[in-house]
XYZ file of C-alpha atoms in Angstrom:
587
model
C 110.422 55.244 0.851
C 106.924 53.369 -1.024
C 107.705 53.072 -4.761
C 105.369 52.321 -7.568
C 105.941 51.804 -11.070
C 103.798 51.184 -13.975
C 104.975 51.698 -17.296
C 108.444 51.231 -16.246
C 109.624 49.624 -19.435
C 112.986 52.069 -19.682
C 114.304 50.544 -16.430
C 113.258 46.580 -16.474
C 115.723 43.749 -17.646
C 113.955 41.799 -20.341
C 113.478 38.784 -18.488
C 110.521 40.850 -16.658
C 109.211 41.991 -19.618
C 105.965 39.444 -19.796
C 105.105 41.111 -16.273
C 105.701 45.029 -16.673
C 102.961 46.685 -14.883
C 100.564 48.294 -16.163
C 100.981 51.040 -19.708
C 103.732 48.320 -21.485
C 100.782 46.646 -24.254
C 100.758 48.998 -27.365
C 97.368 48.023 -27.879
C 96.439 50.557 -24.265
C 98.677 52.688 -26.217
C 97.577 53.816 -29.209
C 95.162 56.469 -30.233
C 92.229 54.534 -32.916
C 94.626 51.130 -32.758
C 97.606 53.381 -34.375
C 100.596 55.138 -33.442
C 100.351 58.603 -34.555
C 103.672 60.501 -35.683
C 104.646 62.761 -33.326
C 102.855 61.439 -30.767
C 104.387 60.121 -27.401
C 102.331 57.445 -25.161
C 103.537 58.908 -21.913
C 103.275 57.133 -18.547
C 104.424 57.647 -14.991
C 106.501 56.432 -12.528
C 105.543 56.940 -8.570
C 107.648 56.963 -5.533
C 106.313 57.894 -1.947
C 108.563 59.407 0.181
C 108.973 59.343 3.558
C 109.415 62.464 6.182
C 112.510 63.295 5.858
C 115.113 65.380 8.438
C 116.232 69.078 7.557
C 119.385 68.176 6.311
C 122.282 69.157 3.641
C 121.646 67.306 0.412
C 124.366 64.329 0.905
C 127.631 65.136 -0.498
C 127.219 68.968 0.380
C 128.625 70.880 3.936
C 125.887 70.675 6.718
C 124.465 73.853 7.668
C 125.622 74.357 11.449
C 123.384 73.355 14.379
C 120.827 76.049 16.066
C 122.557 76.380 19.856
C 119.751 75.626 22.379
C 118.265 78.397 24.048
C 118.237 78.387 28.378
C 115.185 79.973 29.772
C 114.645 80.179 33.366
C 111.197 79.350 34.162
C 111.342 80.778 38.027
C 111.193 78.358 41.394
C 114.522 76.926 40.442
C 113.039 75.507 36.995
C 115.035 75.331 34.026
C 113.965 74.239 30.156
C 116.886 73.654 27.274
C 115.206 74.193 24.653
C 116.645 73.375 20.507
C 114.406 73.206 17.277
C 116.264 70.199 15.385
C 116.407 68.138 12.272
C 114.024 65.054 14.057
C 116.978 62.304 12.942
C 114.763 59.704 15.339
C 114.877 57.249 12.539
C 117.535 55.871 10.965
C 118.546 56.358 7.339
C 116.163 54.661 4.822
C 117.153 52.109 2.500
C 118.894 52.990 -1.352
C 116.354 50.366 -2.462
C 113.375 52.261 -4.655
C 111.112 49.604 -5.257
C 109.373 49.275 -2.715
C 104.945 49.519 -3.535
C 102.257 51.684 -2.422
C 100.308 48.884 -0.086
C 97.363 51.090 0.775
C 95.329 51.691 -2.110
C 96.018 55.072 -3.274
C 94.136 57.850 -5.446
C 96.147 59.810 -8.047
C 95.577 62.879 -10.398
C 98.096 63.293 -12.886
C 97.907 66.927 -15.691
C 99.802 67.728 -18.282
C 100.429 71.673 -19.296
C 101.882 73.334 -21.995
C 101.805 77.303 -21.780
C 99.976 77.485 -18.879
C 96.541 74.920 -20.741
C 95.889 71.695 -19.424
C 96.509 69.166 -22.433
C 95.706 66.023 -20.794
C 94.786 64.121 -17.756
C 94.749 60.575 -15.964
C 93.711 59.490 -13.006
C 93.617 55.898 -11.284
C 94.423 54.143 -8.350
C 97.937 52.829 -7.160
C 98.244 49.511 -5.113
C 100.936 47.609 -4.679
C 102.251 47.046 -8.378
C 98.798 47.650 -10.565
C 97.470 50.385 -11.470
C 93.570 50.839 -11.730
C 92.648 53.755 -14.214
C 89.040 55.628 -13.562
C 86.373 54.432 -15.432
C 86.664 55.871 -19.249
C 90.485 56.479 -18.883
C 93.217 54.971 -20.687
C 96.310 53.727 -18.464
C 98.890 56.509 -20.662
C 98.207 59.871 -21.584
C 98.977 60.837 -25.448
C 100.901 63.946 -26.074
C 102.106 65.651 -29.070
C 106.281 65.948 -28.896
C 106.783 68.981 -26.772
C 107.509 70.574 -23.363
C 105.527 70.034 -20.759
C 104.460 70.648 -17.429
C 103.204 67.863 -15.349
C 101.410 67.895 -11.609
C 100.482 64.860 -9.666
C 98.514 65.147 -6.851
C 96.271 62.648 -4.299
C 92.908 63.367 -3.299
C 93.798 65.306 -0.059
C 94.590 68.001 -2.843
C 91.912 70.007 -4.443
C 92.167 71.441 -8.218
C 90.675 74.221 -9.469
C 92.104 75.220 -12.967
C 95.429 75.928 -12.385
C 95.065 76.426 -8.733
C 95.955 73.596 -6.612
C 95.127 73.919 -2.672
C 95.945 71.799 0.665
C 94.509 72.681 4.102
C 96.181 72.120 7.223
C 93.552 69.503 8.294
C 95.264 67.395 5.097
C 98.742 68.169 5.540
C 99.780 65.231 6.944
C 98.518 62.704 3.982
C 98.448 65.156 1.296
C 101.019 64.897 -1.846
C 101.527 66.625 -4.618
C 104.604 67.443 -6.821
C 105.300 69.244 -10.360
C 107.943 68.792 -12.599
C 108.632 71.749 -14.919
C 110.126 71.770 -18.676
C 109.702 67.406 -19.300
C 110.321 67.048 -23.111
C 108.110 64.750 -24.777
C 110.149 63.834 -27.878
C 110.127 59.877 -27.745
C 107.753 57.357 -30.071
C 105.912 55.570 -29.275
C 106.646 55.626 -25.317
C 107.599 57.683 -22.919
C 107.427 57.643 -18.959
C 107.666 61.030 -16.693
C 108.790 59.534 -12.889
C 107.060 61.500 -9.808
C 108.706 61.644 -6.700
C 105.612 62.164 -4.409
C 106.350 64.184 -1.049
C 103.781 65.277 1.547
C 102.514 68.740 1.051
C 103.212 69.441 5.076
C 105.907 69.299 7.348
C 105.745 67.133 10.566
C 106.558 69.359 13.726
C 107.070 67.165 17.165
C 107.629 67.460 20.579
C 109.932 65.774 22.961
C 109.975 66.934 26.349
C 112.603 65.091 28.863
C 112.304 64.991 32.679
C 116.262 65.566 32.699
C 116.438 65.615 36.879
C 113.270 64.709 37.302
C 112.138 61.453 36.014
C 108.442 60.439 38.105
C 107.619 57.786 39.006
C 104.966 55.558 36.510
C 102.489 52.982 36.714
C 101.894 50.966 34.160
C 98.125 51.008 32.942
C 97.759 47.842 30.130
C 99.653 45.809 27.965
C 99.455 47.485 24.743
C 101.530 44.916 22.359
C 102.738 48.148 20.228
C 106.183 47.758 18.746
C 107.497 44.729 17.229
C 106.620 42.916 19.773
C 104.787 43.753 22.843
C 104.349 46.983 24.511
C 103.010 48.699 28.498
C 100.871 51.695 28.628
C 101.925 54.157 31.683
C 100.295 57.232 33.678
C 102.442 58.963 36.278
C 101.905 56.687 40.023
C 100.904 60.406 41.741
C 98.029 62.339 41.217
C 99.940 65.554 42.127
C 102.259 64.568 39.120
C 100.119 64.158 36.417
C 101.046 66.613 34.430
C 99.041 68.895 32.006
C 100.244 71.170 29.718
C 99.006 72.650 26.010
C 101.139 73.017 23.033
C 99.598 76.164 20.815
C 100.876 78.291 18.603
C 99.947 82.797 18.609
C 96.364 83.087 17.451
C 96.401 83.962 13.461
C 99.928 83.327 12.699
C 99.677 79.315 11.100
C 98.902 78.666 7.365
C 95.550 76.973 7.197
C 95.550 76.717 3.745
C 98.105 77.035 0.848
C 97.596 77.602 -2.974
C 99.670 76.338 -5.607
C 99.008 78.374 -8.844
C 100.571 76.589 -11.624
C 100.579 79.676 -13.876
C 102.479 81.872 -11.957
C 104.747 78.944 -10.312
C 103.755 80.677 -6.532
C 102.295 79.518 -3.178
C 100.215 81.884 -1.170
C 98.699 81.531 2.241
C 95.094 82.740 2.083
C 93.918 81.959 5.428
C 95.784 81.671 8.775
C 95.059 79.772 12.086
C 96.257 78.245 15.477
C 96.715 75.466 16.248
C 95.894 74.229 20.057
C 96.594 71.129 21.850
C 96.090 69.753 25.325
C 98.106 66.914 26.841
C 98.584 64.643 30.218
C 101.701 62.943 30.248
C 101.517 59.335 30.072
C 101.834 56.863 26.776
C 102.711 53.703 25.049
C 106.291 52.742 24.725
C 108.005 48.889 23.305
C 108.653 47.116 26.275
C 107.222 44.498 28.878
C 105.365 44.967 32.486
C 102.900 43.896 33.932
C 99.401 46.026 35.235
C 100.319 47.898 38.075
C 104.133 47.541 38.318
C 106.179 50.595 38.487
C 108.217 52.390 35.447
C 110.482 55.679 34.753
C 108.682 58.336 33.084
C 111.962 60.413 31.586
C 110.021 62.526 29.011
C 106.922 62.603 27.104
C 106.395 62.771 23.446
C 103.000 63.723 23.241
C 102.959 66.756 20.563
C 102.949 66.131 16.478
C 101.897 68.406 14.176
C 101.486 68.399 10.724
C 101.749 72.399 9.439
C 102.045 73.960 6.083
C 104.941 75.430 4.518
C 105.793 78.856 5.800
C 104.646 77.780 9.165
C 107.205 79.406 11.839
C 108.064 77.334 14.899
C 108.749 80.402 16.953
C 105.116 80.929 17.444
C 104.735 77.300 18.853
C 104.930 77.593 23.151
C 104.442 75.218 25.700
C 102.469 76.064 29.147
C 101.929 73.758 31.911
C 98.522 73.866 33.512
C 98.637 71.048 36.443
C 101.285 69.616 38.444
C 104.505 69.369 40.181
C 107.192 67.562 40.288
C 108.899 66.378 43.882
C 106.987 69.347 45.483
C 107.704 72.039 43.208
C 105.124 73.563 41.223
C 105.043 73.811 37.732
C 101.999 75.947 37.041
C 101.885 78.421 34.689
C 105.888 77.424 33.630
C 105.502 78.758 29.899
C 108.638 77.257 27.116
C 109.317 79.071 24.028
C 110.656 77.890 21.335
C 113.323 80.424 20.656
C 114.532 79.592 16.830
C 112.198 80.987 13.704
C 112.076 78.789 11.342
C 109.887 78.589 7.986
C 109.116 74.796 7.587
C 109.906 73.168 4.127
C 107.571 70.688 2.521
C 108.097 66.333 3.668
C 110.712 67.746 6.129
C 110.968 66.456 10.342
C 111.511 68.570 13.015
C 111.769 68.121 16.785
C 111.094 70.404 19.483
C 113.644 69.638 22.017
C 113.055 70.408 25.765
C 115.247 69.526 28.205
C 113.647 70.170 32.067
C 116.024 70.482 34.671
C 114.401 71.043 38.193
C 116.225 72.804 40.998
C 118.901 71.485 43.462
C 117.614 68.566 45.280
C 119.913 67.363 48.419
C 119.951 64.765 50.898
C 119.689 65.726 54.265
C 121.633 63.843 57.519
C 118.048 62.150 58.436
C 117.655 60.598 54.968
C 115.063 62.741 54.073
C 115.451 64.321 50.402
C 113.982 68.121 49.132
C 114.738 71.480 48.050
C 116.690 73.494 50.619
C 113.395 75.902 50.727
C 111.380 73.171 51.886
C 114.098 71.806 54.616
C 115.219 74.765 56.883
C 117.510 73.818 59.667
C 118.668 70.478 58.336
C 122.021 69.360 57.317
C 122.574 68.797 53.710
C 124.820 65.805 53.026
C 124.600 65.327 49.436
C 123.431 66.472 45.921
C 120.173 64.586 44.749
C 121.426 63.450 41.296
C 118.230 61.199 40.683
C 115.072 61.377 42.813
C 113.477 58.849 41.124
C 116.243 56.397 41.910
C 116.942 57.789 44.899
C 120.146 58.398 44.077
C 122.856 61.117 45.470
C 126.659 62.309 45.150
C 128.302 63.055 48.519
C 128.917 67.013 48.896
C 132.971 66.392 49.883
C 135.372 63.924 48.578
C 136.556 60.847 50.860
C 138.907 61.993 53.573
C 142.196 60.117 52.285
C 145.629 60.927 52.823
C 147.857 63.188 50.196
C 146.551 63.140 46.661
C 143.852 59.537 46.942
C 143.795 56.540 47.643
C 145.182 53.718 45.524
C 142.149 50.860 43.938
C 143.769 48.085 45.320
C 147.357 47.095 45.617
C 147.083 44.386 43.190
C 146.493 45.048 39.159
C 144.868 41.867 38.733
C 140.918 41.260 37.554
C 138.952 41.697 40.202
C 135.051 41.799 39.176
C 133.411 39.364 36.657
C 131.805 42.024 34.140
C 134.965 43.624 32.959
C 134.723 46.189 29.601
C 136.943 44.899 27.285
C 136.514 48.320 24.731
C 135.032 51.403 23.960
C 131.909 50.088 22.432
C 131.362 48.392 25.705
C 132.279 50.916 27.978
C 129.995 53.908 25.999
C 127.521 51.993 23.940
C 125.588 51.516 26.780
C 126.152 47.831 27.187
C 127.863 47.968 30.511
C 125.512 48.069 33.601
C 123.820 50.821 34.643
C 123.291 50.343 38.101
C 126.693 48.489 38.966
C 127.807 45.641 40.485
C 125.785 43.032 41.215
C 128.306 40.995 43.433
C 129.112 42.183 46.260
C 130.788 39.743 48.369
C 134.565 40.187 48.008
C 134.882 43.960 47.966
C 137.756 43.686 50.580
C 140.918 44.334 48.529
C 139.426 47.471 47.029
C 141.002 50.656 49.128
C 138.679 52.941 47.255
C 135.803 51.062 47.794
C 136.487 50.824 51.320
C 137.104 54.460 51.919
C 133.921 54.994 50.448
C 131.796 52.548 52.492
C 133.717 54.566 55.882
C 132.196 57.827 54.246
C 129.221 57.525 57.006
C 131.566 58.164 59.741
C 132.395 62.064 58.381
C 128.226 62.312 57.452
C 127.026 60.369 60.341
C 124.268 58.410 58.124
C 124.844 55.415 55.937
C 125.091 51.665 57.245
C 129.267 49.900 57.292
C 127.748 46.469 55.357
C 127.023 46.176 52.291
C 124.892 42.668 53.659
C 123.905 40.266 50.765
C 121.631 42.790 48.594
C 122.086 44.114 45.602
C 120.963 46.708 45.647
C 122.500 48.223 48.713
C 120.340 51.387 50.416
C 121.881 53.779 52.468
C 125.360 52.473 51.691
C 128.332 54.991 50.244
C 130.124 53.337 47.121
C 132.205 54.292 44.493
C 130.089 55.356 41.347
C 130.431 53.407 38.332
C 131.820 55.286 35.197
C 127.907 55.191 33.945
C 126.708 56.622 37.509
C 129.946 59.257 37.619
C 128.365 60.354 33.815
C 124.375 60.428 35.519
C 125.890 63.349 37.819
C 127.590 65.314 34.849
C 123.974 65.116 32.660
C 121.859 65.890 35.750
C 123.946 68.606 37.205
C 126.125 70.157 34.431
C 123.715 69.442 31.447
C 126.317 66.987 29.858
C 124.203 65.389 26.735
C 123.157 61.863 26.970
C 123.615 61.473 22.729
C 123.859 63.769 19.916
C 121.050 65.787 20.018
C 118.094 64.187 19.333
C 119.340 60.665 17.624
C 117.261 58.585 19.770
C 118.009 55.062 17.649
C 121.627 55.920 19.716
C 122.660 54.428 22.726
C 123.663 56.642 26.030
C 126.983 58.327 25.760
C 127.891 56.518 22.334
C 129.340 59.687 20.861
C 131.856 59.445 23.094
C 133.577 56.568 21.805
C 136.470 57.470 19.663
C 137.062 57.147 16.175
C 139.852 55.398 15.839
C 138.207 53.152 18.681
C 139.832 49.037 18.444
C 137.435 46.523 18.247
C 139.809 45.510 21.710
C 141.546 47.342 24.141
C 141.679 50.985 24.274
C 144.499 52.083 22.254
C 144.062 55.335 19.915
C 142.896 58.781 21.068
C 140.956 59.120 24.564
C 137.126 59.963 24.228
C 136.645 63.818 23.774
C 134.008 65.140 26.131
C 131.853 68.143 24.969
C 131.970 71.178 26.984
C 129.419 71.335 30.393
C 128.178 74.025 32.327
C 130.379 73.906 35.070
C 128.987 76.869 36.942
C 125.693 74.935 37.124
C 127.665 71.527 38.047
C 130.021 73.283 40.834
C 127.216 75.400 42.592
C 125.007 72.368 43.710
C 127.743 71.380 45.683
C 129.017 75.079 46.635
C 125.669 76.488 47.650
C 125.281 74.614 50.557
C 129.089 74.549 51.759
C 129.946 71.326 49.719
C 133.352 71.532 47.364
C 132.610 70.773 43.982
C 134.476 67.722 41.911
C 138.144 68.416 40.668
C 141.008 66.334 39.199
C 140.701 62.735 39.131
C 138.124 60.029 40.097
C 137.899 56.463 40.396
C 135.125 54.837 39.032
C 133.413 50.984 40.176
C 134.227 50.166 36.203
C 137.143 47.657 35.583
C 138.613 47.197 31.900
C 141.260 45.093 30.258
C 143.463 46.382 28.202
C 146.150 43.268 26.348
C 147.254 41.682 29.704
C 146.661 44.673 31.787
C 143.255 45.295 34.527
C 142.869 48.973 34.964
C 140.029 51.137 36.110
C 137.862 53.929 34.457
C 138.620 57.151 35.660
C 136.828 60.608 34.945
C 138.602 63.833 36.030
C 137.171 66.892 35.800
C 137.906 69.885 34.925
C 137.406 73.625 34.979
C 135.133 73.227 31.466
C 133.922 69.698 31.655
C 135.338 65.687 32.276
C 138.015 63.783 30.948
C 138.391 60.058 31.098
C 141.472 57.843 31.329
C 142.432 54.380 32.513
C 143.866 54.671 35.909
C 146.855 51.959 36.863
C 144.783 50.276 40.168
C 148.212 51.195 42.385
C 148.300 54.812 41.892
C 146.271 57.021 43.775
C 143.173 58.973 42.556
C 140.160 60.415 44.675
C 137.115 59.019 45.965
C 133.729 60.916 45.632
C 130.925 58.360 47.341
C 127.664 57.964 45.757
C 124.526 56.780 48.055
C 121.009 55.072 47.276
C 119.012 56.807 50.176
């Protein structure tokens, strides 16, 4: 929130009186060098505010969330698509003193019975105040009640009529305040809380499968500190699409008549946009060097009240993705909704592309694409090339045990919740890989290539083993549930959070992992189970060990995530009792 004050003598300590701002000398003040009775010097107080999300006034029970819509775009395509409050920023500040730093024009009118009894108008920056040339810094007002409007330049006034166009409605502000008594002598102030006259409507659309490949174009520096522009690394996948809304059915312009207290919407519009995906995001890289492309933000719009987002559609007009087309794939959004004035909200589009599998060459496709081969796992990430094996481990009875000893046994152990779902733990898994002996599961695993007949038996000094089997860690086992069974990464749409942070509990120690077990939010299993069972696999159920060691007090234990008939579960497994083994590849 930007605040400025002038003439904010009610609210200063008297050690700053010497240095009020502007409107505090009675000699600005007074009509003919004298204070008239019944007169009130009145001056202003003005605070910029900040978009803000479509949310319950604080204290008050949150209106529900809208459920996202699934519409099946054809080829095997699927969008997920949710109009929601855009929380992509975290709360502001209490602190309301912050100052206008770009020089800003202001109009501010007084009414009384529908006539305009005074007027001032200057120029905010930082904590003076500039009136025009010929105006006084206060306006004087008999005692009375009074209507007051304050308005920028990006609003136009025309007797009582007050209009914005769409063009303006991103910078515009204006605000009224109804029924202010003016009963105080010699001084008086009247604060203004100034909003934006639009809304700001934006777009996120996430590769949720499908991530492409990037290159990275420049360094941009944008962000606090240094920045890469990207372009997708395949001309076949440089996606196009527009954003528009129906033809005649946005607000171009809005009129505020002050006498009757009512908006009306002479004039309606569209509003048309064309976009390649690509950007800027914080980060480092150098020219040329690959990057993730996971979704693209390209689409803000700044509409009118009344605007309804159920007219705005998405089409894409180039591209594919890993061979399949998306041409002509159109995404609705599926929730009306009237915008409000200084409000944010996202349009939330979650892609998911159809089944990709591995096949027993190490090739990778859709099954329409690879007649006669052998499908040996489900793609869960084509961009990192990595898969889920269609069967469990062959293992005797019920699993196989970790390791017959419960002591530590890798170097980056989670020590709590935080750790384990904040998204500090390791992506990508271990990164030693040299004493993997005395790990059963690990081993049954790295066998798997016997029962596919592709895979390598040595993990050799890499990494970053390809065409190895391993045991998942918790992070990867949680990839396949996102990709496959549309299990969220966050709460919708609160970007500032880290991957999977919801999960953590409550009650969750600042050690160990005592107090309730994380709750997991209900998948689509029908989605999750079929990539497996449409090519003869058998789908995930019961429990799983995962390559993700905690300590908990004394005790070395390892993440488990068993799943269900309505989504996962996690629990610390004892490293001596059995659990299953479902192998994960990089092909």
């Amino acid at each position: 929130m930007k605040i400025n004050r002038f003439k904010s003598f009610f609210l200063l300590p008297a050690l700053f009186m010497g240095i009020m701002l502007a409107g505090c000398s009675n000699s600005e003040d007074i009509v003919d060098g004298q204070t008239q009775e019944g007169m009130g010097s009145v001056s202003f107080t003005i605070k910029e505010k900040n978009y803000e999300p479509v949310e319950e006034v604080a204290g008050t029970r949150a209106a529900a969330p809208e459920q996202p819509e699934i519409q099946d775009l054809g080829d095997g395509w699927m969008a997920e698509v949710s109009l929601v409050p855009d929380t992509t920023h975290a709360a502001e500040p209490k602190a309301k003193t912050r100052a206008i730093y770009t020089p800003t024009h202001y109009t501010i009118q007084a009414y009384q019975g529908n006539v305009k009894k005074g007027e001032l108008k200057g120029t905010f920056n930082g904590a003076n105040f500039t009136p025009d040339a010929g105006q006084g810094k206060s306006i004087i007002l008999p005692h009375g009640t009074y209507d007051f409007v304050c308005f920028n330049d990006k609003v136009s006034a025309n007797g009582t009529q007050f209009t914005v166009n769409r063009a303006d409605a991103g910078t515009a502000r204006f605000t009224v305040k109804r029924g202010v008594v003016i009963n105080q002598d010699p001084k008086q102030f009247v604060d203004f809380e100034m909003k934006h006259a639009g809304a700001k409507v934006m777009g996120n659309l996430v590769f949720v499968n499908c991530t492409m490949e990037g290159v990275i174009t420049a360094n941009t520096g944008f962000g606090w500190t240094s920045g890469i522009a990207y372009k997708p690394a395949k001309s076949e996948e440089a996606l196009k699409y527009t954003v528009e809304t129906l033809p005649n059915k946005l607000p171009e312009t809005m009129v505020y008549d002050m006498s009757t207290d009512s908006y009306t919407y002479p004039l309606m519009g569209q509003d048309s946009k064309s976009f390649d995906v690509g950007g800027n995001v914080p980060g480092a890289g150098s020219v040329g060097g690959k990057t993730g492309i996971p979704n693209d933000y390209n689409y803000t719009g700044y509409w009118l009240p009344n605007s309804d987002c159920a007219n705005l559609k998405l089409t894409f007009t180039y591209g594919e993705l890993y061979g399949r087309d998306l041409v002509g794939k159109t995404i609705k959004v599926p929730t009306h909704k009237l915008v409000e004035a200084n409000k944010r909200y996202m349009i939330y589009v979650q892609l998911y592309m159809g089944y990709m599998y591995l096949y027993s060459d190490g090739t990778a496709g859709p099954r329409s694409k690879n007649p006669g081969k052998t499908p040996i796992g489900v793609v869960i990430d084509p961009y990192d090339r990595l898969a889920v094996a269609l069967n469990d481990a062959p293992a005797p009875s019920w699993g196989v045990q970790w390791s017959s000893t419960t002591s530590q046994a890798s170097s980056d152990v989670c020590l709590n919740y935080k750790h384990l779902f904040g998204g500090l733990y390791g992506r990508w898994g271990r990164t030693d890989y040299s004493n993997l002996s005395n790990s059963s599961a690990i081993q049954l695993a790295l066998n798997y290539y016997q029962t596919v007949g592709f895979g390598n038996n040595s993990y050799g000094i890499t990494s970053d083993p390809r065409n190895v089997w391993f045991v998942p860690t918790l992070r990867q086992f949680l990839d396949m549930g996102v990709n496959l069974g549309r299990l969220p990464y966050r709460t919708m749409n609160k970007d500032y959070e880290r991957d999977f942070e919801y999960l953590i509990p409550a009650n969750a120690p600042a050690t160990g992992f005592s107090g309730a077990n994380p709750t997991f939010p209900a998948m689509d299993m029908t989605r999750f189970n079929k990539a497996f069972t449409d090519v003869g696999g058998t789908a995930p159920t019961g429990g799983y060990w995962t390559d993700t060691e905690c300590q908990d007090g004394s005790s070395f234990q390892q993440a488990q995530i068993s799943v269900n008939s309505t989504s996962f579960g996690f629990q610390l497994g004892d490293k001596t009792i059995p659990a299953q083994v479902r192998p994960f590849i990089r092909y």
